[in-house]
Amino acid sequence: MELLHSGKVRDVYADGDDLILVASDRVSVYDVVLPTPIPEKGKLLTALSLWWFDQLAELVPNHVLSATDVPPEFAGRAIRCRRLEMVPVECVARGYLVGGGFAEYQRTGTVSGIELPRGLVEAATLPEPIFTPSTKAPVGEHDQPMTFGEVVDKVGAETAERLRQVTLDVYRRGAELAADRGILIADTKIELGWATDGTLTIGDELLTSDSSRFWPAESYQPGRAQFSYDKQYVRDWATRSGWDKQSPAPEVPGEVVAATRARYVDVYEKLTGERWS
């Protein structure tokens, strides 16, 4: 195998005509890789992605070829994938006003150029899910919000509309399935690319704790920060630490690592109905 790319949290190898996508235990916040790993994070995210790929298989094609035909040293944290020509846009859907979207709304009343009603509070439910794309920044740099018009300029009107529709379809279906299990999906990011036959296909990960914000429905209350089953706990710690959000990042305390891992396990078990062993 040949290492093609080592990203913030994933490594990509070439194996003949296929790719081997390996999820590490690295964690990235504010687009910077932290020096402290989260134990079993890669296996948890891989297992959750595979579950979601199966749930949404009839909605949109995905890149998975096999979860077992991978090198033994990567067992449990790797997927054999088909090659895709990746779209140069981060595709994000939001159903709630939180994070960078809420910060932008406070400044401008819009999110990615989409005008929203006045008076919305943190974590408010949006009137309908919205497509809020961003750039794909290199490691160590920050993704930047894009308007739909900027996506059109980058990839063309027809492709931009397909990206928006697929992203919103994935979000709506994922949110519906999660809600049945007591989980709210505040937002999610997906990666899309073109298969060799021209089919728009989901790659990378899908509706995981690294690519989505998961909240327990039972404690949801707009107007405040929510308990998160995702890396928001690490992000909150990083914010409180006084770190300037530039590389290098500080070591993560053991109690933050343990609490973060527990959140990954908890949401995996709640969504899939399977116990993590």
mmCIF file of C-alpha atoms in Angstrom, residues 4 12 17-19 21 53 60-65 81-88 136 190-205:
data_model
loop_
_atom_site.group_PDB
_atom_site.id
_atom_site.type_symbol
_atom_site.label_atom_id
_atom_site.label_comp_id
_atom_site.label_asym_id
_atom_site.label_seq_id
_atom_site.Cartn_x
_atom_site.Cartn_y
_atom_site.Cartn_z
ATOM 1 C CA LEU A 4 -1.514 9.076 -0.266
ATOM 2 C CA VAL A 12 -5.681 7.425 3.097
ATOM 3 C CA ASP A 17 -7.607 0.522 -7.661
ATOM 4 C CA ASP A 18 -9.103 0.923 -4.166
ATOM 5 C CA LEU A 19 -8.485 3.254 -1.260
ATOM 6 C CA LEU A 21 -9.491 4.959 4.640
ATOM 7 C CA PHE A 53 -24.021 4.186 5.397
ATOM 8 C CA VAL A 60 -27.620 8.188 -1.745
ATOM 9 C CA PRO A 61 -24.710 5.962 -2.909
ATOM 10 C CA ASN A 62 -21.595 5.715 -0.725
ATOM 11 C CA HIS A 63 -17.976 4.764 -1.282
ATOM 12 C CA VAL A 64 -17.839 1.626 0.875
ATOM 13 C CA LEU A 65 -16.519 -1.575 -0.728
ATOM 14 C CA CYS A 81 -13.428 2.379 -0.544
ATOM 15 C CA ARG A 82 -13.915 3.170 -4.194
ATOM 16 C CA ARG A 83 -12.023 6.170 -5.501
ATOM 17 C CA LEU A 84 -13.972 9.384 -5.933
ATOM 18 C CA GLU A 85 -13.198 12.734 -7.485
ATOM 19 C CA MET A 86 -13.986 14.801 -4.404
ATOM 20 C CA VAL A 87 -15.993 17.991 -4.699
ATOM 21 C CA PRO A 88 -13.927 20.986 -3.416
ATOM 22 C CA LYS A 136 -11.922 22.882 2.376
ATOM 23 C CA ILE A 190 -20.630 15.429 4.601
ATOM 24 C CA GLU A 191 -18.061 14.868 1.870
ATOM 25 C CA LEU A 192 -19.291 14.236 -1.665
ATOM 26 C CA GLY A 193 -17.467 13.162 -4.786
ATOM 27 C CA TRP A 194 -17.988 11.782 -8.275
ATOM 28 C CA ALA A 195 -17.683 8.052 -8.912
ATOM 29 C CA THR A 196 -16.196 6.904 -12.214
ATOM 30 C CA ASP A 197 -19.705 6.471 -13.654
ATOM 31 C CA GLY A 198 -20.581 10.077 -12.821
ATOM 32 C CA THR A 199 -22.697 9.270 -9.756
ATOM 33 C CA LEU A 200 -22.569 11.762 -6.880
ATOM 34 C CA THR A 201 -21.411 9.661 -3.932
ATOM 35 C CA ILE A 202 -20.826 10.126 -0.198
ATOM 36 C CA GLY A 203 -17.235 9.603 0.931
ATOM 37 C CA ASP A 204 -15.209 9.930 4.126
ATOM 38 C CA GLU A 205 -17.440 9.607 7.226
#
